[in-house]
Structures are given as structure tokens and as C-alpha cells.
Amino acid sequence: MSIAPRLRRAALAAVLALAGGCGRADVRADAAAEGAITLTDDAGRTVTLPRPARRVVSLVPSANQTLVGLGAAGQLVGRTDFDRGPALDSLPSVGGGLDPNLEKLASLRPDLVIGWETHKPQLRERLAELGIPVFAVKTEDTTDVFRIIRNLGRLTGRAPTADSLATRLRGEIEAVRASVQGLPRPSVLFVVWNDPPMTAGPGTFVMQLIGVAGGKPVFPEVTELWPTVSMEEIVRRQPEVVVVPVGESGTPRFDARSPGWRELKAMRGRGPVLVPAELVNLPGPGVGETARRLRDALHPGRAGR
């Protein structure tokens, strides 16, 4: 979420607890096959590891979830304050993802740190001085989700597992897309924040998943990823469905009875559609489940398919 407002960074830090896939034997097998790894990260930097990383700290919650989904939980040696879940709770925290405690981070002796593409260069430079490579990631759309799965798989010696995970997720997404084929597509407002109103642009992964789920953006023309829009314009456009993520700190305190929102027909009808923030705000291995949840909300008649 490279350009999401800082306010939403906290909201994007919830954790989806996913079960790991492979054991340490798989790591050794994959690592032996790969040897040294050189990749270009999302900050445009070339990162080389002499071998797949064995001790990893990710400052990006969605990357942590991807690593868990790859079965690499045993290679994680730290987490941020925003990471939760059975595979992560017991790990020491290095603080916030944007402002980690460098002394604590270094004490964990990671051989790889996964960072935000938007991290200040000073952080990467300081870690470089400590001999700790940093691989920056940026997730804007679903293409980024699959690229990060592939890259994290290679960096941790789990490339075959990453390929399998990506294949499974693509299958899940296509199954949801097929299930709503031919149905009317309601216009959707995804509420990132309520005051001032902020939504997701068509180029974001969440709006792409809403498209998979059989909806369409009520602001299709915007080019920003996370635009602020006026309440007056929302009322004028009258979205047929209002989707609100709930269930974590940073979730908009949404009151459907407040001025403006209560003028929406969608509010006077079914009310806002509430979806788990810890799922829809994390672009990782939960994208298939996110698409299903959104499909079930937009087209209840197709739920469970």
C-alpha cells in the first residue's frame, strides 16, 4: 500500500492467521535447488542473498501473512506491533512497521528484512550498514499480490510452494468470477475512511476483487488509488452498495445515521455491508477468501458457491 495515507497504514496492519503449508524439510530441498538469489525489489534496487533467508523480519503485515501462507513461519524471527495470529504472536516485536526499533531489529540477527517500498532511504541505509539486506515491497493491485508471493517464495527458498499457492489463489478468484457471470453489477462504494470520505480507486486490489465479486466502482473515473471524495458527490451518485471494513483499530467509525450517509438509499435499505477488515485490508494469501466474502455480500443468492 505504497501511497495509502498514513492513517490507513494502521488499518492495513491487521493479521489474517493462515496455516503454514510446508515443513523445514521442504525448505532444505528448495534451498539446495536455488543457491544465491538476486531480485529487483519494488524500490528498484537489486537485492542479492547468498542463499535463501533463514531469519526473516517483515515490517509489512501482508508480507508476513504471505510468508505464513508459504509455510515460512519457522523462518520468521520478529514481527511488528500490528501482526497478530497463532504463527506470529510468540515472536518478539520490533515496534511499528514504519518506525521499527533498529536496535531490537538488529538483535534478532535477521538475514533479510522485508520493508515497505515507501520506507525512508535512511532506514534501508542504516540496515545496510549493519549488513542486513532489505527487500522492499509495494502492493497496489492483484498483480502485485502475485509478484510478491513469487518473490518471497524465492527469497525464502520456497519457490515451488509459491507457485502452488499462486495457482490455488488464481483458481479461487476465477471460481468467484465465474459464479457471478451474467448477473447485474451493483455500483459499490468501499469506505476506507468516513471523515472526510475516502474510498478505494479502481486500480486497487480491493476494487479489483469487488469487480471479481460482481460489483463495479461508483467512482470509476478516479486515477488515485485512495481518493478523498465529497459527501455531496457520494449522495449524488447513490452507490447501490456501501462496503465498510470493520474489526480492527483504524476502522472508520461508521454511523449510517450521520449527515450525508443517511441520505443514501443503500443505507435506508440493507444498510452498510460489513466485511472483516483483517481480511479485506491485507493483500496476501487471503485474496481468494476476500473475493468470496465480497461476492456473498454483493450477491447473496450465490453465497456458498
Tab-separated table of N, CA, C and O in Angstrom, residues 117-201:
chain	number	residue	atom	x	y	z
A	117	GLU	N	8.012	-0.256	0.404
A	117	GLU	CA	8.651	0.482	-0.697
A	117	GLU	C	8.775	1.949	-0.332
A	117	GLU	O	9.673	2.650	-0.801
A	118	THR	N	7.876	2.424	0.516
A	118	THR	CA	7.874	3.842	0.893
A	118	THR	C	8.734	4.147	2.119
A	118	THR	O	8.734	5.282	2.590
A	119	HIS	N	9.432	3.147	2.645
A	119	HIS	CA	10.314	3.439	3.775
A	119	HIS	C	11.336	4.498	3.392
A	119	HIS	O	11.817	4.555	2.258
A	120	LYS	N	11.678	5.344	4.359
A	120	LYS	CA	12.687	6.357	4.103
A	120	LYS	C	14.033	5.697	3.794
A	120	LYS	O	14.389	4.683	4.409
A	121	PRO	N	14.783	6.255	2.840
A	121	PRO	CA	16.082	5.656	2.489
A	121	PRO	C	16.996	5.500	3.699
A	121	PRO	O	17.820	4.584	3.742
A	122	GLN	N	16.849	6.395	4.693
A	122	GLN	CA	17.722	6.303	5.864
A	122	GLN	C	17.589	4.967	6.579
A	122	GLN	O	18.572	4.434	7.114
A	123	LEU	N	16.374	4.414	6.598
A	123	LEU	CA	16.181	3.130	7.265
A	123	LEU	C	16.929	2.031	6.518
A	123	LEU	O	17.656	1.229	7.126
A	124	ARG	N	16.771	2.015	5.210
A	124	ARG	CA	17.468	0.990	4.429
A	124	ARG	C	18.981	1.161	4.545
A	124	ARG	O	19.724	0.178	4.651
A	125	GLU	N	19.432	2.420	4.530
A	125	GLU	CA	20.876	2.664	4.612
A	125	GLU	C	21.433	2.207	5.955
A	125	GLU	O	22.528	1.625	6.019
A	126	ARG	N	20.692	2.465	7.026
A	126	ARG	CA	21.161	2.052	8.351
A	126	ARG	C	21.231	0.531	8.448
A	126	ARG	O	22.204	-0.020	8.987
A	127	LEU	N	20.222	-0.138	7.911
A	127	LEU	CA	20.246	-1.599	7.931
A	127	LEU	C	21.366	-2.130	7.051
A	127	LEU	O	22.015	-3.131	7.387
A	128	ALA	N	21.616	-1.461	5.933
A	128	ALA	CA	22.730	-1.875	5.070
A	128	ALA	C	24.051	-1.754	5.807
A	128	ALA	O	24.945	-2.604	5.684
A	129	GLU	N	24.201	-0.683	6.615
A	129	GLU	CA	25.419	-0.513	7.402
A	129	GLU	C	25.602	-1.653	8.397
A	129	GLU	O	26.721	-2.019	8.746
A	130	LEU	N	24.474	-2.203	8.843
A	130	LEU	CA	24.517	-3.324	9.787
A	130	LEU	C	24.660	-4.662	9.068
A	130	LEU	O	24.673	-5.717	9.702
A	131	GLY	N	24.744	-4.613	7.743
A	131	GLY	CA	24.909	-5.841	6.970
A	131	GLY	C	23.622	-6.625	6.788
A	131	GLY	O	23.658	-7.834	6.537
A	132	ILE	N	22.480	-5.959	6.927
A	132	ILE	CA	21.183	-6.632	6.822
A	132	ILE	C	20.518	-6.220	5.513
A	132	ILE	O	20.165	-5.053	5.330
A	133	PRO	N	20.340	-7.129	4.570
A	133	PRO	CA	19.672	-6.774	3.308
A	133	PRO	C	18.187	-6.501	3.517
A	133	PRO	O	17.536	-7.139	4.349
A	134	VAL	N	17.687	-5.549	2.757
A	134	VAL	CA	16.276	-5.172	2.824
A	134	VAL	C	15.658	-5.352	1.444
A	134	VAL	O	16.206	-4.879	0.448
A	135	PHE	N	14.527	-6.025	1.422
A	135	PHE	CA	13.780	-6.189	0.169
A	135	PHE	C	12.458	-5.438	0.323
A	135	PHE	O	11.632	-5.764	1.181
A	136	ALA	N	12.259	-4.396	-0.500
A	136	ALA	CA	11.074	-3.539	-0.387
A	136	ALA	C	9.935	-4.085	-1.246
A	136	ALA	O	10.152	-4.569	-2.364
A	137	VAL	N	8.725	-3.999	-0.710
A	137	VAL	CA	7.549	-4.459	-1.452
A	137	VAL	C	6.513	-3.337	-1.519
A	137	VAL	O	6.453	-2.461	-0.651
A	138	LYS	N	5.707	-3.391	-2.552
A	138	LYS	CA	4.626	-2.415	-2.753
A	138	LYS	C	3.440	-3.162	-3.351
A	138	LYS	O	3.563	-3.838	-4.362
A	139	THR	N	2.304	-3.037	-2.707
A	139	THR	CA	1.108	-3.712	-3.207
A	139	THR	C	0.043	-2.691	-3.528
A	139	THR	O	-0.463	-2.013	-2.630
A	140	GLU	N	-0.267	-2.577	-4.786
A	140	GLU	CA	-1.365	-1.705	-5.207
A	140	GLU	C	-2.519	-2.530	-5.777
A	140	GLU	O	-3.678	-2.298	-5.462
A	141	ASP	N	-2.193	-3.491	-6.639
A	141	ASP	CA	-3.258	-4.273	-7.270
A	141	ASP	C	-2.977	-5.762	-7.126
A	141	ASP	O	-1.990	-6.172	-6.500
A	142	THR	N	-3.851	-6.575	-7.707
A	142	THR	CA	-3.701	-8.022	-7.546
A	142	THR	C	-2.458	-8.544	-8.258
A	142	THR	O	-1.904	-9.571	-7.855
A	143	THR	N	-2.021	-7.859	-9.305
A	143	THR	CA	-0.775	-8.275	-9.961
A	143	THR	C	0.381	-8.207	-8.968
A	143	THR	O	1.256	-9.096	-8.941
A	144	ASP	N	0.392	-7.155	-8.153
A	144	ASP	CA	1.429	-7.022	-7.130
A	144	ASP	C	1.360	-8.177	-6.129
A	144	ASP	O	2.386	-8.665	-5.660
A	145	VAL	N	0.144	-8.578	-5.769
A	145	VAL	CA	-0.007	-9.673	-4.804
A	145	VAL	C	0.724	-10.920	-5.307
A	145	VAL	O	1.511	-11.544	-4.573
A	146	PHE	N	0.498	-11.267	-6.566
A	146	PHE	CA	1.116	-12.489	-7.095
A	146	PHE	C	2.626	-12.315	-7.297
A	146	PHE	O	3.391	-13.271	-7.113
A	147	ARG	N	3.059	-11.112	-7.666
A	147	ARG	CA	4.505	-10.893	-7.809
A	147	ARG	C	5.198	-11.048	-6.451
A	147	ARG	O	6.276	-11.655	-6.362
A	148	ILE	N	4.586	-10.520	-5.399
A	148	ILE	CA	5.202	-10.614	-4.066
A	148	ILE	C	5.216	-12.062	-3.576
A	148	ILE	O	6.189	-12.513	-2.955
A	149	ILE	N	4.170	-12.805	-3.853
A	149	ILE	CA	4.181	-14.230	-3.493
A	149	ILE	C	5.364	-14.929	-4.163
A	149	ILE	O	6.110	-15.682	-3.516
A	150	ARG	N	5.550	-14.653	-5.438
A	150	ARG	CA	6.657	-15.291	-6.164
A	150	ARG	C	8.007	-14.867	-5.588
A	150	ARG	O	8.884	-15.710	-5.355
A	151	ASN	N	8.170	-13.568	-5.352
A	151	ASN	CA	9.459	-13.084	-4.858
A	151	ASN	C	9.765	-13.591	-3.452
A	151	ASN	O	10.900	-13.992	-3.157
A	152	LEU	N	8.759	-13.564	-2.570
A	152	LEU	CA	9.001	-14.061	-1.208
A	152	LEU	C	9.277	-15.559	-1.222
A	152	LEU	O	10.058	-16.058	-0.402
A	153	GLY	N	8.664	-16.267	-2.133
A	153	GLY	CA	8.960	-17.687	-2.267
A	153	GLY	C	10.413	-17.928	-2.638
A	153	GLY	O	11.083	-18.800	-2.066
A	154	ARG	N	10.928	-17.143	-3.560
A	154	ARG	CA	12.328	-17.301	-3.957
A	154	ARG	C	13.274	-16.872	-2.840
A	154	ARG	O	14.281	-17.528	-2.590
A	155	LEU	N	12.952	-15.781	-2.173
A	155	LEU	CA	13.841	-15.270	-1.127
A	155	LEU	C	13.942	-16.212	0.064
A	155	LEU	O	14.942	-16.198	0.789
A	156	THR	N	12.922	-17.000	0.290
A	156	THR	CA	12.925	-17.903	1.449
A	156	THR	C	13.127	-19.369	1.045
A	156	THR	O	12.953	-20.261	1.875
A	157	GLY	N	13.479	-19.606	-0.191
A	157	GLY	CA	13.724	-20.981	-0.625
A	157	GLY	C	12.464	-21.785	-0.810
A	157	GLY	O	12.478	-23.014	-0.661
A	158	ARG	N	11.383	-21.129	-1.119
A	158	ARG	CA	10.101	-21.816	-1.253
A	158	ARG	C	9.425	-21.497	-2.582
A	158	ARG	O	8.212	-21.312	-2.639
A	159	ALA	N	10.208	-21.445	-3.624
A	159	ALA	CA	9.658	-21.101	-4.935
A	159	ALA	C	8.573	-22.078	-5.399
A	159	ALA	O	7.517	-21.650	-5.885
A	160	PRO	N	8.789	-23.399	-5.287
A	160	PRO	CA	7.712	-24.306	-5.719
A	160	PRO	C	6.423	-24.103	-4.926
A	160	PRO	O	5.329	-24.179	-5.486
A	161	THR	N	6.567	-23.856	-3.613
A	161	THR	CA	5.382	-23.622	-2.796
A	161	THR	C	4.682	-22.342	-3.224
A	161	THR	O	3.439	-22.271	-3.251
A	162	ALA	N	5.456	-21.321	-3.564
A	162	ALA	CA	4.864	-20.063	-4.024
A	162	ALA	C	4.088	-20.283	-5.322
A	162	ALA	O	2.992	-19.729	-5.501
A	163	ASP	N	4.639	-21.074	-6.212
A	163	ASP	CA	3.926	-21.360	-7.467
A	163	ASP	C	2.601	-22.073	-7.181
A	163	ASP	O	1.576	-21.765	-7.791
A	164	SER	N	2.652	-23.019	-6.257
A	164	SER	CA	1.419	-23.756	-5.921
A	164	SER	C	0.390	-22.833	-5.281
A	164	SER	O	-0.810	-22.912	-5.591
A	165	LEU	N	0.850	-21.968	-4.381
A	165	LEU	CA	-0.066	-21.039	-3.720
A	165	LEU	C	-0.700	-20.086	-4.740
A	165	LEU	O	-1.915	-19.855	-4.711
A	166	ALA	N	0.114	-19.571	-5.644
A	166	ALA	CA	-0.416	-18.652	-6.652
A	166	ALA	C	-1.437	-19.354	-7.548
A	166	ALA	O	-2.483	-18.787	-7.884
A	167	THR	N	-1.144	-20.573	-7.917
A	167	THR	CA	-2.089	-21.327	-8.757
A	167	THR	C	-3.414	-21.541	-8.035
A	167	THR	O	-4.494	-21.386	-8.614
A	168	ARG	N	-3.325	-21.872	-6.739
A	168	ARG	CA	-4.557	-22.087	-5.968
A	168	ARG	C	-5.365	-20.797	-5.862
A	168	ARG	O	-6.587	-20.800	-6.049
A	169	LEU	N	-4.697	-19.697	-5.576
A	169	LEU	CA	-5.409	-18.421	-5.419
A	169	LEU	C	-6.039	-17.977	-6.728
A	169	LEU	O	-7.169	-17.463	-6.739
A	170	ARG	N	-5.328	-18.157	-7.836
A	170	ARG	CA	-5.916	-17.795	-9.129
A	170	ARG	C	-7.172	-18.635	-9.393
A	170	ARG	O	-8.167	-18.135	-9.931
A	171	GLY	N	-7.119	-19.899	-9.013
A	171	GLY	CA	-8.285	-20.750	-9.185
A	171	GLY	C	-9.461	-20.288	-8.345
A	171	GLY	O	-10.614	-20.291	-8.807
A	172	GLU	N	-9.171	-19.888	-7.103
A	172	GLU	CA	-10.239	-19.394	-6.228
A	172	GLU	C	-10.878	-18.130	-6.795
A	172	GLU	O	-12.110	-17.965	-6.780
A	173	ILE	N	-10.048	-17.242	-7.289
A	173	ILE	CA	-10.557	-15.980	-7.838
A	173	ILE	C	-11.397	-16.239	-9.088
A	173	ILE	O	-12.485	-15.659	-9.256
A	174	GLU	N	-10.920	-17.096	-9.945
A	174	GLU	CA	-11.667	-17.378	-11.175
A	174	GLU	C	-12.988	-18.080	-10.879
A	174	GLU	O	-13.982	-17.875	-11.591
A	175	ALA	N	-13.016	-18.889	-9.830
A	175	ALA	CA	-14.270	-19.558	-9.457
A	175	ALA	C	-15.309	-18.537	-9.006
A	175	ALA	O	-16.502	-18.646	-9.339
A	176	VAL	N	-14.863	-17.533	-8.262
A	176	VAL	CA	-15.785	-16.473	-7.832
A	176	VAL	C	-16.262	-15.682	-9.042
A	176	VAL	O	-17.455	-15.386	-9.195
A	177	ARG	N	-15.339	-15.349	-9.930
A	177	ARG	CA	-15.712	-14.589	-11.121
A	177	ARG	C	-16.765	-15.341	-11.949
A	177	ARG	O	-17.755	-14.761	-12.404
A	178	ALA	N	-16.553	-16.641	-12.106
A	178	ALA	CA	-17.490	-17.437	-12.903
A	178	ALA	C	-18.865	-17.524	-12.245
A	178	ALA	O	-19.895	-17.584	-12.929
A	179	SER	N	-18.881	-17.494	-10.910
A	179	SER	CA	-20.147	-17.676	-10.193
A	179	SER	C	-21.098	-16.493	-10.342
A	179	SER	O	-22.294	-16.628	-10.073
A	180	VAL	N	-20.571	-15.327	-10.728
A	180	VAL	CA	-21.428	-14.137	-10.859
A	180	VAL	C	-21.578	-13.708	-12.317
A	180	VAL	O	-22.133	-12.640	-12.591
A	181	GLN	N	-21.101	-14.529	-13.205
A	181	GLN	CA	-21.175	-14.166	-14.618
A	181	GLN	C	-22.634	-13.990	-15.049
A	181	GLN	O	-23.495	-14.827	-14.768
A	182	GLY	N	-22.897	-12.888	-15.724
A	182	GLY	CA	-24.239	-12.626	-16.220
A	182	GLY	C	-25.168	-11.923	-15.255
A	182	GLY	O	-26.273	-11.529	-15.632
A	183	LEU	N	-24.732	-11.744	-14.009
A	183	LEU	CA	-25.569	-11.061	-13.017
A	183	LEU	C	-25.427	-9.545	-13.143
A	183	LEU	O	-24.393	-9.045	-13.602
A	184	PRO	N	-26.445	-8.783	-12.728
A	184	PRO	CA	-26.295	-7.319	-12.671
A	184	PRO	C	-25.139	-6.952	-11.749
A	184	PRO	O	-24.900	-7.623	-10.741
A	185	ARG	N	-24.447	-5.862	-12.088
A	185	ARG	CA	-23.288	-5.445	-11.305
A	185	ARG	C	-23.623	-4.159	-10.537
A	185	ARG	O	-23.634	-3.066	-11.112
A	186	PRO	N	-23.909	-4.265	-9.249
A	186	PRO	CA	-24.233	-3.063	-8.470
A	186	PRO	C	-23.027	-2.142	-8.314
A	186	PRO	O	-21.883	-2.601	-8.251
A	187	SER	N	-23.317	-0.830	-8.260
A	187	SER	CA	-22.241	0.129	-8.005
A	187	SER	C	-21.884	0.086	-6.523
A	187	SER	O	-22.767	-0.007	-5.660
A	188	VAL	N	-20.579	0.139	-6.235
A	188	VAL	CA	-20.093	-0.091	-4.872
A	188	VAL	C	-19.213	1.073	-4.423
A	188	VAL	O	-18.329	1.525	-5.158
A	189	LEU	N	-19.473	1.531	-3.204
A	189	LEU	CA	-18.567	2.459	-2.530
A	189	LEU	C	-17.872	1.688	-1.420
A	189	LEU	O	-18.522	1.203	-0.490
A	190	PHE	N	-16.544	1.558	-1.522
A	190	PHE	CA	-15.766	0.927	-0.463
A	190	PHE	C	-15.243	2.045	0.430
A	190	PHE	O	-14.492	2.915	-0.013
A	191	VAL	N	-15.653	2.036	1.690
A	191	VAL	CA	-15.324	3.129	2.606
A	191	VAL	C	-13.996	2.830	3.308
A	191	VAL	O	-13.916	1.971	4.178
A	192	VAL	N	-12.958	3.554	2.899
A	192	VAL	CA	-11.663	3.444	3.570
A	192	VAL	C	-11.680	4.267	4.856
A	192	VAL	O	-11.153	3.857	5.886
A	193	TRP	N	-12.279	5.444	4.749
A	193	TRP	CA	-12.393	6.335	5.907
A	193	TRP	C	-13.676	7.126	5.729
A	193	TRP	O	-14.175	7.264	4.609
A	194	ASN	N	-14.224	7.626	6.832
A	194	ASN	CA	-15.541	8.264	6.721
A	194	ASN	C	-15.502	9.784	6.834
A	194	ASN	O	-16.417	10.458	6.365
A	195	ASP	N	-14.476	10.377	7.456
A	195	ASP	CA	-14.476	11.820	7.662
A	195	ASP	C	-13.074	12.387	7.537
A	195	ASP	O	-12.285	12.295	8.480
A	196	PRO	N	-12.718	12.924	6.363
A	196	PRO	CA	-13.562	13.039	5.180
A	196	PRO	C	-13.673	11.693	4.465
A	196	PRO	O	-12.807	10.836	4.649
A	197	PRO	N	-14.711	11.535	3.639
A	197	PRO	CA	-14.896	10.240	2.978
A	197	PRO	C	-13.708	9.899	2.070
A	197	PRO	O	-13.273	10.707	1.261
A	198	MET	N	-13.201	8.711	2.240
A	198	MET	CA	-12.108	8.205	1.420
A	198	MET	C	-12.510	6.828	0.903
A	198	MET	O	-13.090	6.024	1.651
A	199	THR	N	-12.229	6.578	-0.361
A	199	THR	CA	-12.608	5.294	-0.932
A	199	THR	C	-11.409	4.680	-1.637
A	199	THR	O	-10.303	5.224	-1.613
A	200	ALA	N	-11.626	3.519	-2.226
A	200	ALA	CA	-10.575	2.836	-2.982
A	200	ALA	C	-10.811	3.074	-4.465
A	200	ALA	O	-11.935	2.950	-4.953
A	201	GLY	N	-9.747	3.420	-5.170
A	201	GLY	CA	-9.855	3.636	-6.601
A	201	GLY	C	-9.911	2.326	-7.371
A	201	GLY	O	-9.591	1.257	-6.842
